XYZ file of C-alpha atoms in Angstrom:
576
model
C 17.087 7.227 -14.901
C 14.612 9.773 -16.318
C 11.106 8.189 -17.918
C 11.008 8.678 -21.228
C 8.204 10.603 -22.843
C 5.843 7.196 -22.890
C 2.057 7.185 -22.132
C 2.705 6.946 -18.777
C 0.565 7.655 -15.785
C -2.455 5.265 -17.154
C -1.793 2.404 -14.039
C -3.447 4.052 -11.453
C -6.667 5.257 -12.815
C -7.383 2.536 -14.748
C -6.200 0.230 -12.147
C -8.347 1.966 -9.621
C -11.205 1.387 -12.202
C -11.394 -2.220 -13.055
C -10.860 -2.802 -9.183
C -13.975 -1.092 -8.407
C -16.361 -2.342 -11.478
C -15.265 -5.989 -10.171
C -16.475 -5.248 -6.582
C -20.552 -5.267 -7.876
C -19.477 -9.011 -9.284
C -20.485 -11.640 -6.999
C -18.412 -13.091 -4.733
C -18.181 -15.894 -2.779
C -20.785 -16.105 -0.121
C -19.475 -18.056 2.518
C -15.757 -17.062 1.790
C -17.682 -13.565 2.543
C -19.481 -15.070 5.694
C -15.785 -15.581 7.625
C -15.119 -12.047 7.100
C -18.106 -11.063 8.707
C -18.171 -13.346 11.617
C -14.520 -12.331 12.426
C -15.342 -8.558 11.957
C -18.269 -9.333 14.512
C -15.555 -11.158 16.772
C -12.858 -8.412 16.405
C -15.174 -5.658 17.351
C -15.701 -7.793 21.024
C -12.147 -7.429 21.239
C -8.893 -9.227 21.098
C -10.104 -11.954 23.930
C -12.835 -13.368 21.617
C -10.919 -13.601 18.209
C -11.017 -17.016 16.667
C -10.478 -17.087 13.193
C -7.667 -19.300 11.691
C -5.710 -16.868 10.448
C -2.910 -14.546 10.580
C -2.204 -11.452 12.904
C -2.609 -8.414 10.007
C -5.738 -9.051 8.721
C -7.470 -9.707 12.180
C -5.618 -6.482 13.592
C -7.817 -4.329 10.414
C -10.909 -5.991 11.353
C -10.237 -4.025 14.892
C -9.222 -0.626 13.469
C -11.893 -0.999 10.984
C -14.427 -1.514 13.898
C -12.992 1.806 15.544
C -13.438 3.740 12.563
C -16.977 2.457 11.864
C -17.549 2.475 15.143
C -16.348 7.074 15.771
C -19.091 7.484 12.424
C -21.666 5.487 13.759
C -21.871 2.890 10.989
C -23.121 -0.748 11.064
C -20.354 -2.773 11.850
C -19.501 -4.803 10.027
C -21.501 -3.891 6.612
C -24.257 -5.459 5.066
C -24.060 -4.808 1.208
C -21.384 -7.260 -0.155
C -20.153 -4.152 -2.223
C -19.226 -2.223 0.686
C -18.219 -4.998 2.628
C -15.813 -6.403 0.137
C -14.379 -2.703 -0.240
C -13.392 -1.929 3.058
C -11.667 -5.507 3.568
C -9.917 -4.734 0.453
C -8.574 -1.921 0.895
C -4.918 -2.857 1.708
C -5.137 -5.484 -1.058
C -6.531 -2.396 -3.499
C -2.677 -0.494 -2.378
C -0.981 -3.531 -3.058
C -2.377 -3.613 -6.670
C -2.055 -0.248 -7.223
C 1.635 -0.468 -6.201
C 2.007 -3.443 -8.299
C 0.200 -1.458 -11.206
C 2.637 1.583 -10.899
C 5.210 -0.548 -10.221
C 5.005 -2.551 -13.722
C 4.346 0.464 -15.684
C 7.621 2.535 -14.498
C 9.950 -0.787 -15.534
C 8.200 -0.635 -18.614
C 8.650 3.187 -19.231
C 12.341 2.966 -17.876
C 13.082 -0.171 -20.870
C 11.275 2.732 -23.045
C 8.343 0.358 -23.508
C 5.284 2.100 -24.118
C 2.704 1.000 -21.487
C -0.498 1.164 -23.345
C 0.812 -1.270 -26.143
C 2.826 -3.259 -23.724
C 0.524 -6.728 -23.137
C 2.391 -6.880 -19.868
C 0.826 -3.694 -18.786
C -2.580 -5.094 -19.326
C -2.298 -8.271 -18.031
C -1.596 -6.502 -14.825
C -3.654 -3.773 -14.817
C -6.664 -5.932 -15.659
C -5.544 -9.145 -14.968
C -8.282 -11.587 -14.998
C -6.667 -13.430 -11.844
C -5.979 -10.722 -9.637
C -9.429 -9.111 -10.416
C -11.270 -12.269 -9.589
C -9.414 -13.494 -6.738
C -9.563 -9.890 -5.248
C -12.562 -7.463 -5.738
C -14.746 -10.017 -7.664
C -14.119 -13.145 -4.368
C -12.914 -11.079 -1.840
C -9.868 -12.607 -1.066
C -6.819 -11.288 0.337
C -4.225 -13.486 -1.335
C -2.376 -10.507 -2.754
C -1.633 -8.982 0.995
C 1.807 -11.104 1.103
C 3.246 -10.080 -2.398
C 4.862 -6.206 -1.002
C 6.784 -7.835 1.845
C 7.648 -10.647 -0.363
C 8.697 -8.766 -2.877
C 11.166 -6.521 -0.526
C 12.402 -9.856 1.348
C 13.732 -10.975 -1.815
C 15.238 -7.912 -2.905
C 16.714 -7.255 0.208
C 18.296 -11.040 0.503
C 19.901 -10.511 -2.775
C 21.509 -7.173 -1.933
C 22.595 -8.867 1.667
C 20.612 -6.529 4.007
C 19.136 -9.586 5.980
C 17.496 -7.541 9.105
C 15.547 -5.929 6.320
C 14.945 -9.059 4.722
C 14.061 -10.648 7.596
C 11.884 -8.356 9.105
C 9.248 -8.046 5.632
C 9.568 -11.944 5.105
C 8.132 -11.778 8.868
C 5.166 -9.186 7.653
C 4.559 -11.424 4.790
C 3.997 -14.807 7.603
C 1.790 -12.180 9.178
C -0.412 -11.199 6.189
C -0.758 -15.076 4.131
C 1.344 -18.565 5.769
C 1.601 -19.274 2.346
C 4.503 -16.314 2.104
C 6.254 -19.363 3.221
C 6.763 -21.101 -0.213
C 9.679 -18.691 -0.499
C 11.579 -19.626 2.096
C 14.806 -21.993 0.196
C 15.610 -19.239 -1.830
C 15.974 -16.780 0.770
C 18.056 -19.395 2.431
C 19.716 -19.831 -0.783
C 20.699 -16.143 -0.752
C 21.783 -16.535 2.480
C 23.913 -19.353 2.012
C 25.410 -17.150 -0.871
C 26.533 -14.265 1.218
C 27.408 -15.734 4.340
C 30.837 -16.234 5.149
C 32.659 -17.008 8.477
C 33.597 -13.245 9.034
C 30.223 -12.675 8.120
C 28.872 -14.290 10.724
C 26.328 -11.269 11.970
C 24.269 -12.186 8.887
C 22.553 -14.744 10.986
C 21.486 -12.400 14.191
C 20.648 -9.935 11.609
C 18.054 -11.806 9.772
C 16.536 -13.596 13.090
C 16.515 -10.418 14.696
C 14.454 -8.752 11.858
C 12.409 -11.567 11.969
C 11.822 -11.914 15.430
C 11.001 -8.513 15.883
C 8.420 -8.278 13.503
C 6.496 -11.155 15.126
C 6.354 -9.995 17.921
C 4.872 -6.831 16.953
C 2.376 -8.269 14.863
C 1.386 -10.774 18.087
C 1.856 -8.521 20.664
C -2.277 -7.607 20.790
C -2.556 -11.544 21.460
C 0.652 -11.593 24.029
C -1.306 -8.958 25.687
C -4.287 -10.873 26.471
C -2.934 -13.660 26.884
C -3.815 -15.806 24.018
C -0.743 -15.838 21.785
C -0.146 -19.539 21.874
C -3.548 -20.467 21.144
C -3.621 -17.815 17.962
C -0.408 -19.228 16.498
C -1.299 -22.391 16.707
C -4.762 -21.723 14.838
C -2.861 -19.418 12.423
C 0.116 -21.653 11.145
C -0.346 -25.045 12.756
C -3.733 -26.033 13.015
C -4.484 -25.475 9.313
C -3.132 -28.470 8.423
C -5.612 -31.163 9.199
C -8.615 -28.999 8.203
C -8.210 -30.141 4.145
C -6.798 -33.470 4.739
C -6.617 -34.432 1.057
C -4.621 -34.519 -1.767
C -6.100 -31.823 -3.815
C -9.279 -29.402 -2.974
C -10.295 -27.907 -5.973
C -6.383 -27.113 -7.462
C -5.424 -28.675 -11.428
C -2.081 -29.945 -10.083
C -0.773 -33.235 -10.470
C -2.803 -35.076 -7.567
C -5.783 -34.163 -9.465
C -4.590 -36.238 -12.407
C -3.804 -38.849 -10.370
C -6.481 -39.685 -7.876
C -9.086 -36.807 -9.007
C -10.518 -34.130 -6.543
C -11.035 -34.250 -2.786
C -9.471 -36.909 -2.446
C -8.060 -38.673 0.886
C -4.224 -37.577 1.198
C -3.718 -40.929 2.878
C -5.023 -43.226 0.466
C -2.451 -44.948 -0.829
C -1.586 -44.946 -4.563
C -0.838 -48.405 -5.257
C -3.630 -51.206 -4.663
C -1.064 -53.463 -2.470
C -1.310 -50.458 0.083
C 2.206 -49.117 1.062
C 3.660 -45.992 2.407
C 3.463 -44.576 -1.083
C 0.751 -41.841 -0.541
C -0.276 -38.467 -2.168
C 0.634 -36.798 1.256
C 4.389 -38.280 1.558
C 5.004 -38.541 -1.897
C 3.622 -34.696 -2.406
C 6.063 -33.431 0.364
C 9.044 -35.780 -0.898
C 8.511 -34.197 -4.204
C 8.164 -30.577 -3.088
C 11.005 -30.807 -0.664
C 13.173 -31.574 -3.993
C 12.163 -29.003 -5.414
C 13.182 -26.676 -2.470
C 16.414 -27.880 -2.817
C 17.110 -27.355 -6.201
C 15.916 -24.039 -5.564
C 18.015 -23.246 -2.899
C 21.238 -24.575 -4.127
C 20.491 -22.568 -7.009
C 19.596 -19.105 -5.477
C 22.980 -20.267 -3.257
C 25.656 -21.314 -6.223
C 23.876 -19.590 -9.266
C 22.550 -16.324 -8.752
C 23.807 -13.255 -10.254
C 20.824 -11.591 -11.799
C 18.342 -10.676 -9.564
C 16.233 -11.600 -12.519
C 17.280 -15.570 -11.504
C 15.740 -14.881 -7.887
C 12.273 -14.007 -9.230
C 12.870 -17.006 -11.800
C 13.432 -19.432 -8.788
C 10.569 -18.114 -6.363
C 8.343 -18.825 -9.586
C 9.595 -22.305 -9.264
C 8.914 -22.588 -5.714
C 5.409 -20.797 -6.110
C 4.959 -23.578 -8.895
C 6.292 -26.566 -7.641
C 4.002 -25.733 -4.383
C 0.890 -25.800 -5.856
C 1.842 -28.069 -8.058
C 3.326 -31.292 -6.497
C 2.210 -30.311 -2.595
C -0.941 -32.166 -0.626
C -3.758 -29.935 0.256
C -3.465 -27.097 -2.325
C -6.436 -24.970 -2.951
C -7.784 -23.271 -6.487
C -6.036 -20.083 -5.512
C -2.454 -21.452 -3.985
C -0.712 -20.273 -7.497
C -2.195 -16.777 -7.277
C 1.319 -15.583 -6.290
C 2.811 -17.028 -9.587
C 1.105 -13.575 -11.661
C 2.320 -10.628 -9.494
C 5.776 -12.393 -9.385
C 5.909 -13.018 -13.372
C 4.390 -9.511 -13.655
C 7.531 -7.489 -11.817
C 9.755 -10.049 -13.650
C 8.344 -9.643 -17.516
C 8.086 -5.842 -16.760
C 11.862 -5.226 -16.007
C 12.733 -7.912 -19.012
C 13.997 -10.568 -16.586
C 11.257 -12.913 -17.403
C 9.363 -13.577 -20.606
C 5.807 -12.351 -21.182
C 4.410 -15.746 -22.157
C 4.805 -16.577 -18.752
C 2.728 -13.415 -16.815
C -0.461 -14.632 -19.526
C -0.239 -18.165 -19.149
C 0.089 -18.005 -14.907
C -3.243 -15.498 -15.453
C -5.067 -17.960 -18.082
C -4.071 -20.882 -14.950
C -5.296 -19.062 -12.474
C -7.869 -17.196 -13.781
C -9.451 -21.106 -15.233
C -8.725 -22.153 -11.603
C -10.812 -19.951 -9.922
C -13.563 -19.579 -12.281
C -14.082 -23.794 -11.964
C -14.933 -22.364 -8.228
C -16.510 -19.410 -8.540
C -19.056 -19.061 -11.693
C -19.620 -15.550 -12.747
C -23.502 -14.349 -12.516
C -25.440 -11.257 -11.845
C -26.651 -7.822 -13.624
C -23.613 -6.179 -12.877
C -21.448 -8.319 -14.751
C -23.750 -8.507 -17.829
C -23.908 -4.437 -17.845
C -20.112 -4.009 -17.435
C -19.778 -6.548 -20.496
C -22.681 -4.648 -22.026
C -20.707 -1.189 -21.924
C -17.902 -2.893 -23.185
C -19.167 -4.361 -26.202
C -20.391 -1.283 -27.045
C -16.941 0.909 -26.562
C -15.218 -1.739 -28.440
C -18.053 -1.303 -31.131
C -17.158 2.300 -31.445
C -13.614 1.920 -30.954
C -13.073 -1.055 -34.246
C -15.120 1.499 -35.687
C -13.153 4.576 -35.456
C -10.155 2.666 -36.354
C -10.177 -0.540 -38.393
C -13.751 0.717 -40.105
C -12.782 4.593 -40.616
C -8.769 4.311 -40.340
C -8.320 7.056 -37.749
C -5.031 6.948 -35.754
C -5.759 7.681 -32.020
C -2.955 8.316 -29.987
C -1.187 5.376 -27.704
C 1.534 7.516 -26.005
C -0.939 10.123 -23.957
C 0.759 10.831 -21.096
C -1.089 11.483 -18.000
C 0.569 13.725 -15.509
C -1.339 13.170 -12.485
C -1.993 9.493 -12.293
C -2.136 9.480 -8.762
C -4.098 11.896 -8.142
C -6.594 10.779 -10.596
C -6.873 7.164 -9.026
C -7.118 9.199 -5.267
C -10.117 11.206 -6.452
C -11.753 7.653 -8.317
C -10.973 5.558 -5.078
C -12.080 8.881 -2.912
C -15.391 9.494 -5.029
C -16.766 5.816 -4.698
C -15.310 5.672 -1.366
C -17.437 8.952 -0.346
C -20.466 7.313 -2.204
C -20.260 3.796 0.018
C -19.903 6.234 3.409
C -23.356 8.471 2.545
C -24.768 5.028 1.476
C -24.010 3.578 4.917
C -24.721 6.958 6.735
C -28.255 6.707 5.341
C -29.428 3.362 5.944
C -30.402 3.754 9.254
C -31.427 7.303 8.723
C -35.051 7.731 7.320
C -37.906 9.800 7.945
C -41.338 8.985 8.496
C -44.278 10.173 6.389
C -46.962 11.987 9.153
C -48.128 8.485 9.049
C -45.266 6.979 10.448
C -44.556 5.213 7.054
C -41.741 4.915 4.936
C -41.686 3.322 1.993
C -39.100 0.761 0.910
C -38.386 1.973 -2.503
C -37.491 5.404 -1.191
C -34.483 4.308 1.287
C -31.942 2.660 0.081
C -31.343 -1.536 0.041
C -28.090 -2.963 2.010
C -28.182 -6.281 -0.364
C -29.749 -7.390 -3.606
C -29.375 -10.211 -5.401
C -31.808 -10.975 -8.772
C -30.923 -13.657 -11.400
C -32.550 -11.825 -14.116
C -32.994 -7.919 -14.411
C -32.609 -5.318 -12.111
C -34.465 -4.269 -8.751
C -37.370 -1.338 -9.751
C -38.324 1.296 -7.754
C -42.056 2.543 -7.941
C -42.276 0.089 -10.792
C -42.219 -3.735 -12.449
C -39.517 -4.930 -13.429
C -40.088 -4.462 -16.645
C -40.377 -0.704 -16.027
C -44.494 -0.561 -16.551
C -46.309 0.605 -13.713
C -46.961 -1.578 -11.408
C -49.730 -3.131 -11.255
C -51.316 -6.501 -9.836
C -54.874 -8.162 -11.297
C -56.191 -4.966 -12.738
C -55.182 -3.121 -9.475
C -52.430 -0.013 -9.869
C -50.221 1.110 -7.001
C -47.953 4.347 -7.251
C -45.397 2.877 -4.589
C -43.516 -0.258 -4.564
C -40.957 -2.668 -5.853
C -40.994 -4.723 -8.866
C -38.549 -7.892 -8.843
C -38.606 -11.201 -11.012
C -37.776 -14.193 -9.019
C -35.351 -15.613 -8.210
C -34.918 -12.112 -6.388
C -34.017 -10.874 -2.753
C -33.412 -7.379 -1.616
C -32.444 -6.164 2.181
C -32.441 -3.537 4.648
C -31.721 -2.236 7.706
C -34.614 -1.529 10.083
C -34.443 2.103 11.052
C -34.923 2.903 14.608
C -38.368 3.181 15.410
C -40.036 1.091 12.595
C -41.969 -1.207 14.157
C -44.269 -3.163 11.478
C -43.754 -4.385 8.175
C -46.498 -3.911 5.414
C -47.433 -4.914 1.724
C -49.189 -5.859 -0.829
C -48.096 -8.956 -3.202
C -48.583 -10.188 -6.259
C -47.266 -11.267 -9.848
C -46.897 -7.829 -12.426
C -49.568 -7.870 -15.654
C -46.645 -9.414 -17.710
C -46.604 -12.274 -15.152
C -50.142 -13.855 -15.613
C -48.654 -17.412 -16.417
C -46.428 -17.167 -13.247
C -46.191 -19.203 -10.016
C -43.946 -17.752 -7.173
C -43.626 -17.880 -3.540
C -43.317 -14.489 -1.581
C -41.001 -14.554 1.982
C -40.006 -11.958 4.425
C -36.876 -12.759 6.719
C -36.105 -11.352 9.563
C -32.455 -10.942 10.599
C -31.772 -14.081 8.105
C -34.625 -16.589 9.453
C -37.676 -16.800 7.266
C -40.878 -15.809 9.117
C -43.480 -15.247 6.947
C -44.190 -17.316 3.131
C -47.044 -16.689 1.271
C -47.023 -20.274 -0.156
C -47.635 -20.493 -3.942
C -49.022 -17.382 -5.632
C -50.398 -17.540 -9.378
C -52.405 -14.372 -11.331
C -55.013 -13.687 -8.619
C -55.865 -10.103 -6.727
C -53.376 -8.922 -4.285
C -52.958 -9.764 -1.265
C -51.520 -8.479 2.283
C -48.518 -9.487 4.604
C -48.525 -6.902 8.072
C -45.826 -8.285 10.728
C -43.798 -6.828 13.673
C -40.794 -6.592 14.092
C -39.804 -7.044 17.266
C -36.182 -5.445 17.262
C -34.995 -7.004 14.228
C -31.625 -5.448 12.474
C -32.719 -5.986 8.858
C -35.452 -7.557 6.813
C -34.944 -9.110 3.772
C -38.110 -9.653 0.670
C -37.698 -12.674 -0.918
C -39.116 -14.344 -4.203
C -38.781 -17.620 -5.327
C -40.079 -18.948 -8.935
C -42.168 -22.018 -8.676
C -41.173 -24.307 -11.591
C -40.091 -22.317 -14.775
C -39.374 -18.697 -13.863
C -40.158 -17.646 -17.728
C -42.992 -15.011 -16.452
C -42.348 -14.508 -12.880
C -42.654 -10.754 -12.648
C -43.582 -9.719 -8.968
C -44.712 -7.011 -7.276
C -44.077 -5.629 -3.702
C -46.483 -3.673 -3.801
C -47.091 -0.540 -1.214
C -43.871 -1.917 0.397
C -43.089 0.053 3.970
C -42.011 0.074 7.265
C -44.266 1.573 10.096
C -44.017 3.190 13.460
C -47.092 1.731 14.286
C -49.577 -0.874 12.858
C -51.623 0.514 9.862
C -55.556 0.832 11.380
C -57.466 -1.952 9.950
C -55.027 -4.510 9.052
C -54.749 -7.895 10.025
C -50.976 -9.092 11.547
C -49.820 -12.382 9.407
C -48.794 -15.018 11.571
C -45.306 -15.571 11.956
């Protein structure tokens, strides 16, 4: 079928867009913490892996290593951005398939896109953004083979089926929830002189297992990773709900023993046997549906909505995000008609609330993003409800694609310079370098923004009456990395609070390699002082400020800030 002449082509780029403003959101720290820890066990190799989790993602820790590893980059990265961008990248394909995906139904049911609200709720879904770029999760890594299982099992081609329901196990265990209505579909095709179905669809399966294992097989640890991967899971949540609205939650609250029975007489009658009795009934409604009922593949996405659903919903041991699947499954369904829309905004509005009762949005970036778009829709109600211009919604766009490549390409180019340059600095004829010229790996301030050369507040900076051309000017709570360039040996600065800070109290730490070794204890308006310390083959060093009591003036000053080859002549070394 030919498009019609819609406003097409918008998916990409914009999708590409809103993926990579949500990366400078914060994520979740220790959520972030695994991924580094099994990057740093990946790059030992195979023989040292331990993470609980599936094959795929483990096996792009390892290429990612390689890659970092041929351009000489820290491994894994420091900066959350960049670190959350390069674990993301197969995620950001699978949303920008999903993004294309939606728009061409939508275009082929001559729906325009760009006034379609099933084209936004995709393209900046508030649930996929957050549980993606904004947490760094990989949740959406199963949807693709999913996706293709399904249609495959519905048009009979079970090696096919088999073999992406097998890449889905290998990307998320929870791929699993769809599992009755494949059989279901199964069931529906199979006949006794169809018999080959069977081998078929184990064969496929099979197959791709082994593949995805076969690193493991090879060193001789497959058992042990399978185990962790599917089985061991189990007993690390034991209770009936951790941090998921389902019905457990209104029944015994949150974090709650699974055990514990539910009446006071004790009994058998537990959230954990009750949940799987309940769930199991589900699946077989489901299946005997997708077996008996199904002639629409519109019914199949229908009934692994139900399973996705009934999962989170009734199962022990769910977590916030187990219903993630729920919105790129109602998005393919309202975009070809087969489901209704209400369904794609209310599984986001779920979802979305879900996660945010987990993961509370902060930081400058967010508040300039929201900033920016205040303003355009300022200037937009403007143009049109305030001066009654007519701007065009069916702009077609004819090279999408190549649009999104060059966005994703241009920030991608942007995060390598950034990470070919943080260990590459030159040295004054002093052997100094100043902090504020090189670039930070992390920084994290609750209220304004990191200033180079400058308070925070953009005045120069200055501490008791005593100016200083080079430096950094935070406002606590604040903390700001880097790497420690080979052949910087000593750390040196002066510290103080900024001239709009006179009614301030803060303490002033430097960490080194994530242990604090030097605090300055508690520093009102008083002349500067000086912190000198080695550093003794550290990787990074990171400046931290904390506000003592209320943080209402705590404007600070790193003043003079630098890294030297050799101790400045003079100075005193702090003890560490």
């Amino acid at each position: 079928m030919e498009y019609s002449p819609l406003s097409r082509g918008w998916a990409l780029p914009l999708g590409s867009l809103f993926f990579i403003c949500a990366l400078y959101w914060n994520g979740h720290g220790s959520d972030l913490g695994y991924w580094t820890s099994w990057m740093q066990q990946m790059a030992q190799g195979y023989e040292h892996a331990q993470a609980n989790y599936p094959p795929l993602l483990l096996h792009w820790f390892w290429l990612l290593e390689k890659i970092f590893d041929f351009a000489g980059f820290e491994y894994p990265p420091v900066s959350p951005v960049q670190l959350k961008f390069f674990v993301l990248l197969p995620v950001l394909a699978t949303q920008l398939w999903l993004c294309h995906r939606v728009e061409r139904s939508l275009c082929e049911r001559n729906v325009q896109p760009l006034k379609s609200p099933v084209f936004w709720a995709v393209v900046a879904s508030p649930a996929l953004l957050l549980d993606g770029p904004v947490w760094g999760q990989v949740d959406l890594l199963p949807f693709l083979p999913m996706w293709l299982s399904l249609v495959y099992a519905f048009r009979a081609r079970f090696f096919i089926a088999g073999a992406a329901f097998a890449l889905a196990l290998l990307w998320k265990f929870q791929a699993i929830v769809i599992l009755p209505v494949l059989a279901g579909l199964f069931m529906r095709r199979w006949r006794l002189q169809t018999w080959y179905y069977a081998p078929q669809a184990l064969a496929g399966l099979l197959l791709v297992g082994l593949i995805g294992f076969l690193p493991f097989i090879w060193v001789g640890r497959f058992a042990e990773m399978f185990h962790a991967a599917y089985l061991g899971n189990t007993d690390i949540f034991p209770f009936a709900t951790f941090n998921a609205a389902n019905l457990w939650y209104l029944l015994v609250g949150n974090i709650t023993d699974m055990h514990q029975p539910l009446l006071a007489d004790g009994g058998w009658l537990t959230p954990h046997k009750l949940g799987l009795v309940l769930f199991a009934l589900v699946s077989v409604v489901c299946m005997l549906r997708a077996w008996l009922a199904t002639e629409r593949f519109g019914q199949v996405v229908g009934l692994a909505m139900v399973m996705v659903l009934g999962f989170f919903t009734l199962a022990p041991s769910m977590h916030e995000r187990y219903l993630f699947l729920l919105v790129p499954l109602a998005a393919l369904g309202c975009a070809r008609g087969e489901i209704r829309t209400g369904w794609l905004l209310l599984a986001n509005l779920a979802i979305a609330c879900n996660i945010l009762l987990v993961l509370p949005l902060e930081g400058d970036a967010i508040w300039r993003q929201l900033s920016w778009l205040v303003v355009v829709l300022t200037l937009f109600a403007l143009a049109t409800l305030g001066l009654g211009l007519r701007l065009p919604t069916s702009v077609k766009i004819s090279h999408g694609g190549a649009i999104a490549a060059a966005v994703v390409g241009g920030f991608m180019t942007v995060q390598v310079y950034q990470l070919h340059s943080l260990n590459r600095v030159e040295f004054d004829r002093l052997g100094r370098v100043y902090l504020s010229d090189i670039k930070e790996s992390y920084f994290h301030q609750d209220w304004g923004r990191l200033s180079r050369d400058a308070s925070v507040n953009n005045d120069p900076l200055n501490i008791y009456g005593r100016s200083f051309d080079k430096g950094l000017g935070v406002h606590a709570f604040s903390k700001v990395a880097y790497r420690i360039p080979e052949g910087a040996n000593f750390f040196h600065s002066y510290y103080g609070l900024a001239r709009a800070g006179e009614s301030g109290s803060v303490r002033f730490s430097v960490l080194l390699d994530g242990r604090t070794v030097w605090s300055s204890g508690a520093v009102g308006w008083q002349p500067p002082k000086q912190v000198l310390l080695p550093l003794r083959g550290a990787r990074e060093i990171a400046l931290q400020v904390d506000g003592l009591g209320s943080i209402t003036s705590d404007h600070a000053n790193w003043a003079e800030a630098g890294l030297w080859q050799t101790a400045p002549g003079g100075r005193i070394l702090s003890r560490r």
